Amino acid sequence: MAIKERKEREKADMRNLIIDSATQLFLKQGYDKTSIRNIAEDIEYSPATIYLYFKDKDEIFYVIHENAFAILDKQFRKHDVIENPYERLIAVCKTYVRFAMENPDYYDLMFIMRAPLSQIKSEEKWNAGNCAFEYLLQTIDACLERKLIRPADKYVLSIAVWSFGHGVVSLHVRERLCVMGMPDDVMLSMMESSLNFFLASLKA
Amino acid sequence: MAIKERKEREKADMRNLIIDSATQLFLKQGYDKTSIRNIAEDIEYSPATIYLYFKDKDEIFYVIHENAFAILDKQFRKHDVIENPYERLIAVCKTYVRFAMENPDYYDLMFIMRAPLSQIKSEEKWNAGNCAFEYLLQTIDACLERKLIRPADKYVLSIAVWSFGHGVVSLHVRERLCVMGMPDDVMLSMMESSLNFFLASLKA
DNA sequence: TAAATATAATAAACACTGTTTAGTAAAAGC
DNA sequence: GCTTTTACTAAACAGTGTTTATTATATTTA
């Protein structure tokens, strides 16, 4: 019976419609101003309809969060061609920071906001995050094997690298790096210098 | 006229009453569940009364945020007695991380949440943050003078150290460090190892 | 001291929010 | 054609931050 398949297609289409609208509103107006009623009005359905396709608001933002991870992952995979693992590590870090600077709202949702957490917990593990972390872990492991970076536990190193990257970027995203009256461009170059300093200090 | 003074005292008392109640509710139930109506009920006044003492909810949380910085600052100043600047730097970093782990809600408000930002912007500068950053900056400057750490611009180094510390603890506070099925205690020791690795890599 | 004024507090409303429930049309199955 | 299932929604619920109009109290002035 093809009707069942068509219905499934329509269900998926509706989910996409909601996600597309929510994503657009989220990137344009931010999380707080992206209400269920706003999304409903945008797609010309009643608010209650949205709850036929998503459990709650958190689930919508969990999907957006997953989509954002897919974008970042795509950018990571581009570095597969870099043969030298240390150079690849540097490229991955720069990509991570650039992604955050170019997509602060996505970054916030992926690594700072609490919204997707309920879903992550109910799914028992953070698939998207795991996948990205795995890429870092493998790169660092390759660096260690070729003795390109100072020896240490690969997990400890991965956490260190991720923490540093997340630290710079999240202080910026949540506007805490405006200490002292530095102009924006000076601050940005300081952030870059800090990252370069850190990455250089990893070298064997 | 002593009446004016008494009135000022009463006004200050009322502000304290509100802040104390808000702080208690915030630390017990979190930001979202600390509503103006909850605070009002707790202090046995109407919600509208709170607006006679504070411009808005953000202002209340700005004051709580300032109080939290005073606590952190007190813990920092204890390290004044450590003569060696590098040892002091390490102590400051460990204190920073311990503070975040022991007071995750305060940490969130100080370095992650957007709530106090409107006030910070209207006051033209982030006094509390500046003060804490200044302490780090001075410690690092002292390290540089005595050539205890690798030479680099003091601002770049300060941003690096702060970023690293903030990175580890904020990934933890916002529950992103649960990648891979590590048990909590293992994760905590990994975080500590990462911090130690980073601090060691600063050494001249 | 009595009337006028200033202050402090509030009830009620406004405009939102996420979410649920009960009821209604339209489509699908028999 | 009739019954059942599906898709949708209006309206309500319980909450949010904030404002306005009103009242009761305290202070000042005549």
PDB file of N, CA and C (backbone and C1' of nucleotides) in Angstrom, chain B residues 7 37 45-46 48-49 52-53, chain C residues 7-14:
ATOM      1  N   LYS B   7      15.384  56.246  55.729  1.00  0.00           N
ATOM      2  CA  LYS B   7      14.736  55.782  54.485  1.00  0.00           C
ATOM      3  C   LYS B   7      15.750  55.136  53.539  1.00  0.00           C
ATOM      4  N   ARG B  37       7.970  36.399  40.738  1.00  0.00           N
ATOM      5  CA  ARG B  37       6.859  36.003  41.617  1.00  0.00           C
ATOM      6  C   ARG B  37       7.334  35.104  42.761  1.00  0.00           C
ATOM      7  N   TYR B  45       6.177  39.957  49.734  1.00  0.00           N
ATOM      8  CA  TYR B  45       5.773  41.230  49.137  1.00  0.00           C
ATOM      9  C   TYR B  45       5.152  40.924  47.769  1.00  0.00           C
ATOM     10  N   SER B  46       4.513  41.907  47.195  1.00  0.00           N
ATOM     11  CA  SER B  46       3.949  41.684  45.858  1.00  0.00           C
ATOM     12  C   SER B  46       5.059  41.783  44.808  1.00  0.00           C
ATOM     13  N   ALA B  48       5.225  43.433  42.120  1.00  0.00           N
ATOM     14  CA  ALA B  48       5.450  44.806  41.652  1.00  0.00           C
ATOM     15  C   ALA B  48       6.417  45.578  42.553  1.00  0.00           C
ATOM     16  N   THR B  49       6.416  45.229  43.841  1.00  0.00           N
ATOM     17  CA  THR B  49       7.308  45.920  44.791  1.00  0.00           C
ATOM     18  C   THR B  49       8.769  45.790  44.388  1.00  0.00           C
ATOM     19  N   LEU B  52      10.288  48.373  42.377  1.00  0.00           N
ATOM     20  CA  LEU B  52      10.577  49.668  43.004  1.00  0.00           C
ATOM     21  C   LEU B  52      12.031  49.709  43.464  1.00  0.00           C
ATOM     22  N   TYR B  53      12.676  48.532  43.518  1.00  0.00           N
ATOM     23  CA  TYR B  53      14.054  48.452  44.017  1.00  0.00           C
ATOM     24  C   TYR B  53      15.049  48.002  42.948  1.00  0.00           C
TER      25      TYR B  53
ATOM     26  P    DT C   7       8.915  61.879  47.665  1.00  0.00           P
ATOM     27  O5'  DT C   7       8.544  60.465  48.287  1.00  0.00           O
ATOM     28  C5'  DT C   7       8.544  60.305  49.714  1.00  0.00           C
ATOM     29  C4'  DT C   7       7.904  58.985  50.077  1.00  0.00           C
ATOM     30  C3'  DT C   7       8.424  57.776  49.284  1.00  0.00           C
ATOM     31  O3'  DT C   7       9.015  56.899  50.215  1.00  0.00           O
ATOM     32  C1'  DT C   7       6.055  57.743  49.483  1.00  0.00           C
ATOM     33  P    DA C   8       9.740  55.578  49.767  1.00  0.00           P
ATOM     34  O5'  DA C   8       8.588  54.510  49.978  1.00  0.00           O
ATOM     35  C5'  DA C   8       7.971  54.393  51.255  1.00  0.00           C
ATOM     36  C4'  DA C   8       6.986  53.242  51.222  1.00  0.00           C
ATOM     37  C3'  DA C   8       7.479  51.988  50.504  1.00  0.00           C
ATOM     38  O3'  DA C   8       7.211  50.884  51.353  1.00  0.00           O
ATOM     39  C1'  DA C   8       5.410  52.704  49.561  1.00  0.00           C
ATOM     40  P    DA C   9       7.529  49.398  50.880  1.00  0.00           P
ATOM     41  O5'  DA C   9       6.147  48.913  50.288  1.00  0.00           O
ATOM     42  C5'  DA C   9       5.030  48.739  51.179  1.00  0.00           C
ATOM     43  C4'  DA C   9       3.822  48.337  50.373  1.00  0.00           C
ATOM     44  C3'  DA C   9       4.015  47.101  49.504  1.00  0.00           C
ATOM     45  O3'  DA C   9       3.169  46.068  49.973  1.00  0.00           O
ATOM     46  C1'  DA C   9       2.896  48.841  48.319  1.00  0.00           C
ATOM     47  P    DT C  10       3.166  44.648  49.265  1.00  0.00           P
ATOM     48  O5'  DT C  10       1.893  44.773  48.329  1.00  0.00           O
ATOM     49  C5'  DT C  10       0.675  45.269  48.878  1.00  0.00           C
ATOM     50  C4'  DT C  10      -0.341  45.472  47.771  1.00  0.00           C
ATOM     51  C3'  DT C  10      -0.452  44.303  46.794  1.00  0.00           C
ATOM     52  O3'  DT C  10      -1.807  43.962  46.655  1.00  0.00           O
ATOM     53  C1'  DT C  10      -0.264  46.303  45.606  1.00  0.00           C
ATOM     54  P    DA C  11      -2.236  42.445  46.614  1.00  0.00           P
ATOM     55  O5'  DA C  11      -3.636  42.564  45.850  1.00  0.00           O
ATOM     56  C5'  DA C  11      -4.442  43.737  46.020  1.00  0.00           C
ATOM     57  C4'  DA C  11      -5.192  44.052  44.732  1.00  0.00           C
ATOM     58  C3'  DA C  11      -5.607  42.848  43.888  1.00  0.00           C
ATOM     59  O3'  DA C  11      -6.895  43.118  43.368  1.00  0.00           O
ATOM     60  C1'  DA C  11      -4.166  44.226  42.611  1.00  0.00           C
ATOM     61  P    DA C  12      -7.653  42.028  42.477  1.00  0.00           P
ATOM     62  O5'  DA C  12      -7.357  42.518  40.988  1.00  0.00           O
ATOM     63  C5'  DA C  12      -7.460  43.913  40.673  1.00  0.00           C
ATOM     64  C4'  DA C  12      -6.919  44.170  39.288  1.00  0.00           C
ATOM     65  C3'  DA C  12      -7.215  43.068  38.262  1.00  0.00           C
ATOM     66  O3'  DA C  12      -7.823  43.662  37.131  1.00  0.00           O
ATOM     67  C1'  DA C  12      -4.930  43.660  38.204  1.00  0.00           C
ATOM     68  P    DA C  13      -8.392  42.783  35.911  1.00  0.00           P
ATOM     69  O5'  DA C  13      -7.405  43.215  34.730  1.00  0.00           O
ATOM     70  C5'  DA C  13      -7.163  44.607  34.521  1.00  0.00           C
ATOM     71  C4'  DA C  13      -5.883  44.777  33.732  1.00  0.00           C
ATOM     72  C3'  DA C  13      -5.829  43.989  32.420  1.00  0.00           C
ATOM     73  O3'  DA C  13      -5.637  44.891  31.349  1.00  0.00           O
ATOM     74  C1'  DA C  13      -3.807  43.742  33.656  1.00  0.00           C
ATOM     75  P    DC C  14      -5.892  44.410  29.833  1.00  0.00           P
ATOM     76  O5'  DC C  14      -4.396  44.317  29.291  1.00  0.00           O
ATOM     77  C5'  DC C  14      -3.491  45.413  29.507  1.00  0.00           C
ATOM     78  C4'  DC C  14      -2.131  45.034  28.958  1.00  0.00           C
ATOM     79  C3'  DC C  14      -2.186  44.128  27.720  1.00  0.00           C
ATOM     80  O3'  DC C  14      -1.398  44.685  26.680  1.00  0.00           O
ATOM     81  C1'  DC C  14      -0.764  43.203  29.383  1.00  0.00           C
TER      82       DC C  14
END
